[in-house]
Short mmCIF file of C-alpha atoms in Angstrom, two decimals:
data_model
loop_
_atom_site.label_atom_id
_atom_site.label_comp_id
_atom_site.label_asym_id
_atom_site.label_seq_id
_atom_site.Cartn_x
_atom_site.Cartn_y
_atom_site.Cartn_z
CA MET A 1 0.00 0.00 0.00
CA PHE A 2 2.80 2.42 0.82
CA GLN A 3 4.19 1.93 -2.68
CA GLN A 4 0.78 3.01 -4.00
CA LEU A 5 0.84 6.02 -1.68
CA LYS A 6 4.32 6.84 -2.94
CA SER A 7 3.25 6.65 -6.57
CA TRP A 8 0.13 8.69 -5.87
CA GLY A 9 2.16 11.37 -4.08
CA GLU A 10 4.59 11.70 -6.95
CA ALA A 11 1.69 12.13 -9.38
CA ASN A 12 -0.69 14.51 -7.59
CA GLY A 13 -0.46 14.09 -3.83
CA LEU A 14 0.38 16.51 -1.05
CA PRO A 15 1.70 20.03 -1.67
CA GLU A 16 5.28 20.15 -2.83
CA GLY A 17 6.64 21.37 0.50
CA ASN A 18 5.32 18.31 2.37
CA TRP A 19 5.87 15.66 -0.24
CA PRO A 20 9.66 15.13 0.28
CA ARG A 21 9.05 14.50 3.99
CA LEU A 22 6.30 11.98 3.29
CA LYS A 23 8.43 10.22 0.69
CA ALA A 24 11.31 9.96 3.15
CA ALA A 25 8.97 8.60 5.84
CA ILE A 26 7.65 5.92 3.45
CA GLU A 27 11.17 4.86 2.49
CA PHE A 28 12.16 4.72 6.15
CA HIS A 29 9.09 2.56 6.83
CA GLU A 30 10.12 0.16 4.06
CA THR A 31 13.54 -0.44 5.62
CA PHE A 32 12.23 -2.09 8.78
CA VAL A 33 8.68 -3.34 8.04
CA CYS A 34 8.84 -6.85 6.56
CA ASN A 35 5.38 -8.00 7.61
CA GLY A 36 3.07 -7.91 4.59
CA ASP A 37 0.02 -7.20 6.76
CA LEU A 38 1.59 -4.02 8.09
CA ALA A 39 2.51 -2.93 4.57
CA ASN A 40 -1.15 -3.11 3.48
CA ILE A 41 -2.50 -0.58 5.99
CA VAL A 42 -4.79 1.93 4.30
CA HIS A 43 -7.03 3.49 6.94
CA PRO A 44 -5.38 6.01 9.31
CA HIS A 45 -7.06 4.30 12.30
CA ASP A 46 -5.34 1.01 11.43
CA PHE A 47 -2.00 2.74 11.31
CA GLU A 48 -2.65 4.48 14.63
CA ASP A 49 -3.51 1.11 16.21
CA THR A 50 -0.37 -0.51 14.82
CA TRP A 51 1.91 2.37 15.73
CA PRO A 52 0.43 3.85 18.96
CA HIS A 53 1.19 7.33 20.19
CA ASP A 54 2.63 6.15 23.50
CA LEU A 55 5.06 3.23 23.35
CA ASP A 56 6.58 1.30 26.22
CA ASP A 57 9.45 0.24 23.95
CA LEU A 58 10.72 2.51 21.20
CA PRO A 59 11.17 0.66 17.86
CA GLU A 60 14.85 -0.02 17.36
CA HIS A 61 15.08 1.95 14.12
CA PHE A 62 14.30 5.23 15.94
CA SER A 63 16.93 7.04 17.96
CA ASN A 64 14.47 8.89 20.22
CA PRO A 65 10.70 9.31 20.86
CA ALA A 66 10.59 12.68 19.04
CA GLN A 67 11.87 11.09 15.83
CA TYR A 68 9.26 8.33 16.10
CA GLN A 69 6.42 10.79 16.70
CA ALA A 70 7.49 12.96 13.75
CA TRP A 71 7.60 9.91 11.45
CA ARG A 72 4.23 8.72 12.72
CA ASN A 73 2.55 12.12 12.20
CA ILE A 74 3.89 12.44 8.65
CA LEU A 75 2.56 9.03 7.61
CA ILE A 76 -0.83 9.66 9.25
CA SER A 77 -1.17 12.88 7.24
CA GLY A 78 -0.25 11.00 4.07
CA LEU A 79 -2.80 8.25 4.73
CA GLU A 80 -5.48 10.85 5.42
CA ALA A 81 -4.82 12.56 2.11
CA TYR A 82 -4.68 9.26 0.20
CA SER A 83 -7.68 7.52 1.78
CA GLY A 84 -9.90 10.54 2.39
CA GLN A 85 -10.44 9.28 5.97
CA ILE A 86 -9.71 11.33 9.07
CA SER A 87 -7.41 10.00 11.79
CA ARG A 88 -8.28 9.92 15.46
CA LYS A 89 -5.53 12.47 16.07
CA SER A 90 -7.05 14.92 13.60
CA ALA A 91 -10.55 14.28 14.94
CA VAL A 92 -9.43 15.28 18.45
CA GLN A 93 -7.71 18.38 17.11
CA GLU A 94 -10.76 19.34 15.05
CA GLU A 95 -13.07 18.94 18.03
CA ALA A 96 -10.81 21.21 20.09
CA LYS A 97 -10.88 24.02 17.49
CA ASP A 98 -12.78 27.18 18.24
CA ASP A 99 -14.65 29.12 15.56
CA TRP A 100 -11.61 31.34 14.99
CA LEU A 101 -9.44 28.37 14.02
CA ARG A 102 -12.24 26.97 11.87
CA LEU A 103 -12.51 30.36 10.17
CA ARG A 104 -8.75 30.26 9.55
CA ASP A 105 -9.17 26.84 7.90
CA TRP A 106 -11.95 28.11 5.64
CA CYS A 107 -9.71 30.99 4.57
CA ARG A 108 -6.87 28.56 3.96
CA GLU A 109 -9.09 26.48 1.66
CA ARG A 110 -9.74 29.64 -0.35
CA GLU A 111 -6.03 30.43 -0.51
CA PHE A 112 -6.33 33.86 1.05
CA GLY A 113 -2.62 33.72 1.84
CA TYR A 114 -0.16 33.21 4.70
CA VAL A 115 -0.12 36.87 5.78
CA HIS A 116 -3.93 36.92 5.87
CA GLU A 117 -3.96 33.85 8.16
CA ASN A 118 -1.39 35.39 10.52
CA ASN A 119 -3.37 38.63 10.77
CA LEU A 120 -6.55 36.67 11.45
CA LEU A 121 -4.82 34.73 14.25
CA ALA A 122 -3.58 38.00 15.73
CA LEU A 123 -7.19 39.19 15.89
CA ARG A 124 -8.16 35.83 17.41
CA ARG A 125 -5.74 36.29 20.33
CA ILE A 126 -7.29 39.64 21.23
CA ALA A 127 -10.85 38.45 20.62
CA LEU A 128 -10.47 35.37 22.83
CA ARG A 129 -9.07 37.53 25.60
CA LEU A 130 -12.25 39.61 25.33
CA ASP A 131 -14.43 36.46 25.04
CA ILE A 132 -15.63 37.28 21.49
CA GLU A 133 -16.36 34.75 18.74
CA PRO A 134 -16.26 35.69 15.01
CA ALA A 135 -20.01 36.34 14.95
CA GLY A 136 -19.53 39.03 17.61
CA VAL A 137 -17.10 41.11 15.55
CA THR A 138 -18.94 44.25 14.44
CA GLN A 139 -17.86 47.81 13.74
CA ASP A 140 -19.11 48.97 17.14
CA TRP A 141 -17.22 46.20 18.95
CA ALA A 142 -14.02 46.81 16.94
CA GLU A 143 -14.09 50.55 17.62
CA LYS A 144 -14.48 50.01 21.37
CA ALA A 145 -11.97 47.14 21.52
CA GLN A 146 -9.14 49.08 19.90
CA GLN A 147 -9.47 51.94 22.39
CA GLY A 148 -8.21 49.69 25.20
CA LEU A 149 -5.12 48.48 23.33
CA GLU A 150 -1.54 49.71 23.35
CA ALA A 151 -0.26 51.34 20.15
CA SER A 152 1.64 48.23 19.03
CA GLN A 153 -1.42 46.04 19.63
CA ARG A 154 -3.74 48.45 17.81
CA ALA A 155 -1.73 48.12 14.60
CA MET A 156 -1.94 44.33 14.86
CA PHE A 157 -5.64 44.52 15.71
CA ARG A 158 -6.43 46.71 12.70
CA SER A 159 -4.58 44.30 10.39
CA GLY A 160 -6.60 41.46 11.88
CA VAL A 161 -9.87 43.31 11.33
CA ALA A 162 -8.88 43.92 7.70
CA ALA A 163 -8.26 40.18 7.29
CA PHE A 164 -11.60 39.45 8.94
CA GLU A 165 -13.29 41.83 6.48
CA LYS A 166 -11.87 39.86 3.57
CA ALA A 167 -13.22 36.62 5.07
CA ARG A 168 -16.59 38.22 5.87
CA ALA A 169 -17.00 39.25 2.23
CA ASP A 170 -17.28 35.57 1.23
CA PRO A 171 -21.02 34.60 1.27
CA GLU A 172 -20.34 30.98 2.27
CA ILE A 173 -18.16 32.06 5.19
CA ARG A 174 -20.81 34.55 6.34
CA GLU A 175 -23.44 31.83 6.32
CA GLU A 176 -21.25 29.22 8.04
CA PHE A 177 -20.18 31.48 10.90
CA GLY A 178 -23.26 33.71 11.19
CA LEU A 179 -21.35 36.89 10.31
CA THR A 180 -23.10 40.18 9.74
CA GLU A 181 -23.52 41.41 6.18
CA THR A 182 -22.74 44.97 7.30
CA PRO A 183 -19.10 45.86 6.52
CA ILE A 184 -16.95 46.95 9.44
CA GLY A 185 -15.34 49.65 7.34
CA GLN A 186 -12.39 51.85 8.22
CA LEU A 187 -11.78 52.08 11.97
CA GLN A 188 -11.23 55.48 13.50
CA PHE A 189 -7.70 56.12 14.70
CA LYS A 190 -7.44 56.52 18.46
CA PRO A 191 -6.83 60.18 19.36
CA SER A 192 -3.34 60.80 20.67
CA PRO A 193 -2.97 62.10 24.25
CA ASN A 194 -1.84 65.40 22.68
CA GLU A 195 -5.26 65.80 21.03
CA GLU A 196 -7.08 64.81 24.21
CA GLN A 197 -5.25 67.51 26.24
CA PRO A 198 -4.31 70.38 23.87
CA LEU A 199 -1.86 73.17 24.75
CA PRO A 200 -3.37 76.17 26.61
CA PRO A 201 -3.83 79.38 24.55
CA ARG A 202 -0.74 81.40 25.59
CA PHE A 203 1.63 78.42 25.52
CA LYS A 204 0.24 77.31 22.16
CA ALA A 205 0.57 80.78 20.63
CA ASP A 206 4.21 81.05 21.67
CA PHE A 207 4.98 77.57 20.44
CA GLU A 208 3.28 78.05 17.07
CA GLU A 209 5.18 81.31 16.57
CA TRP A 210 8.43 79.47 17.18
CA VAL A 211 7.39 76.63 14.86
CA GLY A 212 6.72 79.28 12.21
CA LEU A 213 10.37 80.36 12.50
CA LEU A 214 11.51 76.75 12.09
CA ILE A 215 9.39 76.38 8.97
CA ALA A 216 10.67 79.63 7.46
CA GLY A 217 14.23 79.10 8.67
CA GLU A 218 15.45 80.92 11.77
CA PRO A 219 17.43 84.14 11.17
CA ILE A 220 21.22 83.88 11.50
CA GLY A 221 23.24 86.97 12.43
CA PHE A 222 22.30 90.41 11.09
CA ARG A 223 22.69 89.97 7.32
CA GLY A 224 19.26 88.48 6.68
CA ARG A 225 20.47 84.91 6.29
CA ARG A 226 18.30 82.07 7.52
CA ARG A 227 18.79 78.47 8.53
CA ARG A 228 17.42 75.72 6.35
CA PRO A 229 13.71 75.04 7.02
CA VAL A 230 13.10 72.20 9.48
CA ALA A 231 11.69 68.99 7.95
CA GLU A 232 8.05 68.08 8.63
CA ALA A 233 9.08 64.86 10.41
CA THR A 234 11.25 66.87 12.83
CA LEU A 235 8.45 69.37 13.43
CA ARG A 236 6.20 66.45 14.35
CA GLN A 237 8.76 65.36 16.95
CA TYR A 238 8.83 68.89 18.40
CA ARG A 239 5.03 68.90 18.64
CA PHE A 240 4.87 65.57 20.44
CA ALA A 241 7.64 66.55 22.85
CA VAL A 242 6.10 69.92 23.76
CA ALA A 243 2.63 68.37 24.11
CA TRP A 244 4.09 65.75 26.46
CA TYR A 245 5.85 68.49 28.45
CA TRP A 246 2.58 70.36 28.92
CA ARG A 247 0.74 67.23 30.06
CA CYS A 248 3.47 66.61 32.63
CA PHE A 249 3.26 70.25 33.78
CA ALA A 250 -0.53 69.96 34.19
CA VAL A 251 -0.03 66.99 36.54
CA ALA A 252 2.90 68.51 38.45
CA PHE A 253 1.24 71.93 38.85
CA PRO A 254 -2.55 71.43 38.78
CA GLY A 255 -4.79 74.47 38.57
CA GLN A 256 -2.60 76.48 36.18
CA PHE A 257 -4.78 76.31 33.11
CA ASN A 258 -3.20 79.11 31.04
CA PRO A 259 0.18 80.05 32.52
CA GLU A 260 2.73 82.35 30.95
CA THR A 261 5.29 80.34 29.00
CA ALA A 262 8.11 81.79 31.13
CA LYS A 263 6.74 79.81 34.10
CA LEU A 264 7.33 76.57 32.19
CA ALA A 265 10.92 77.60 31.45
CA ARG A 266 12.28 77.48 35.00
CA GLN A 267 14.84 74.88 35.95
CA PHE A 268 12.98 73.70 39.05
CA VAL A 269 9.83 73.23 36.90
CA LEU A 270 11.84 71.14 34.47
CA GLU A 271 13.19 68.99 37.32
CA GLU A 272 9.73 68.57 38.83
CA ILE A 273 8.28 67.56 35.46
CA SER A 274 11.05 65.00 35.02
CA GLU A 275 10.24 63.42 38.38
CA ILE A 276 6.47 63.44 37.94
CA ALA A 277 6.79 61.82 34.50
CA ASP A 278 8.63 58.85 36.00
CA LYS A 279 5.83 58.31 38.53
CA THR A 280 2.73 58.89 36.39
CA LYS A 281 1.17 56.26 34.17
CA GLY A 282 0.66 57.59 30.65
CA LEU A 283 3.57 60.01 30.97
CA GLN A 284 6.39 57.54 31.59
CA LEU A 285 9.03 57.24 28.86
CA LYS A 286 12.08 55.09 28.40
CA PRO A 287 15.26 56.98 29.44
CA GLY A 288 16.44 57.46 25.86
CA MET A 289 13.07 58.74 24.66
CA LYS A 290 12.71 61.01 27.69
CA LYS A 291 16.11 62.59 26.99
CA GLU A 292 15.13 63.01 23.34
CA TYR A 293 11.87 64.76 24.29
CA PHE A 294 13.68 67.20 26.58
CA SER A 295 16.20 67.92 23.82
CA LYS A 296 13.26 69.00 21.64
CA VAL A 297 11.60 71.10 24.37
CA LEU A 298 14.71 72.98 25.53
CA PRO A 299 15.41 74.94 22.30
CA PHE A 300 11.88 76.36 22.49
CA LEU A 301 12.08 77.26 26.21
CA HIS A 302 15.55 78.79 25.82
CA GLN A 303 13.82 81.90 24.51
CA TRP A 304 12.76 82.58 28.12
CA ASN A 305 15.64 80.92 29.98
CA PRO A 306 18.90 80.37 28.04
CA GLN A 307 20.47 78.66 31.09
CA LEU A 308 17.91 75.85 31.09
CA VAL A 309 19.58 72.40 30.88
CA GLN A 310 18.55 68.74 30.79
CA PRO A 311 16.97 67.66 34.13
CA GLY A 312 19.52 66.24 36.55
CA ARG A 313 22.35 68.31 35.12
CA GLY A 314 21.36 71.63 36.65
CA LYS A 315 20.70 72.55 40.27
CA LYS A 316 17.06 73.22 41.13
CA ASP A 317 16.26 76.88 41.66
CA LYS A 318 14.91 76.53 45.17
CA ASP A 319 14.46 80.28 45.53
CA GLU A 320 11.74 80.21 42.90
CA ARG A 321 9.60 77.70 44.79
#
């Protein structure tokens, strides 16, 4: 029988990537099986009975249990493909599958692609954590779910939702899994903390005036020369850094809703902001990023205090407290 399986595989059997492994497993089987009855096994169940999963004595041709199990699994898969019968091993695995894994299998049958499957499994991990099956994925759920995720998880989640949308567009998949016909559509991006807590009027006006100089090119000397305009990507970094600085100030000095910018340019304020950022969830940064943010804030604040330096390097101005 294994010779028939071998011939069948060479003609039109398993996918190319798996076929060499199956062929090698068949040839290995032929080297130590002399009993004609064992060579005529066709049904996967018969093979599983003859070569059980757990052995008291490892067959002498195998160097370790892992090698035996790998050989056994390969031949079971080959017999399943050849006979059209499902093995007990596969039946147990199929019974243990949730609807997300079944959905993945339906997408695999339609050759949606490896990346699509990975994105769908990424969505599955988040959905299972929130106790949601495929039928529960709607636009309203997706919008609310992404709000509670970290930035790195949101990107993965959105890719997963896009993969789910592709699966949902298939009528047979919709019917099988009870999916809504209403498209989820484009998810709204989560507002950044800078948008949730904008700069106060006076601080914003001063900052935007300074940004205008960066865009035009700051004057150099007295001959009308200007620096090169600052790139948009760098301006974005300045905006995020200054917005973070204001949010830290608002926590460190509550009640000052529209302070003069000069008050934010004192060394003791800078030191206090540095300390409060390390203690406050949502403001904490890795040391390298924190230093980078301060390096973006200082050039702006130097207009009011040229002696301002990175926190920790300068002595706090206790007289100003």
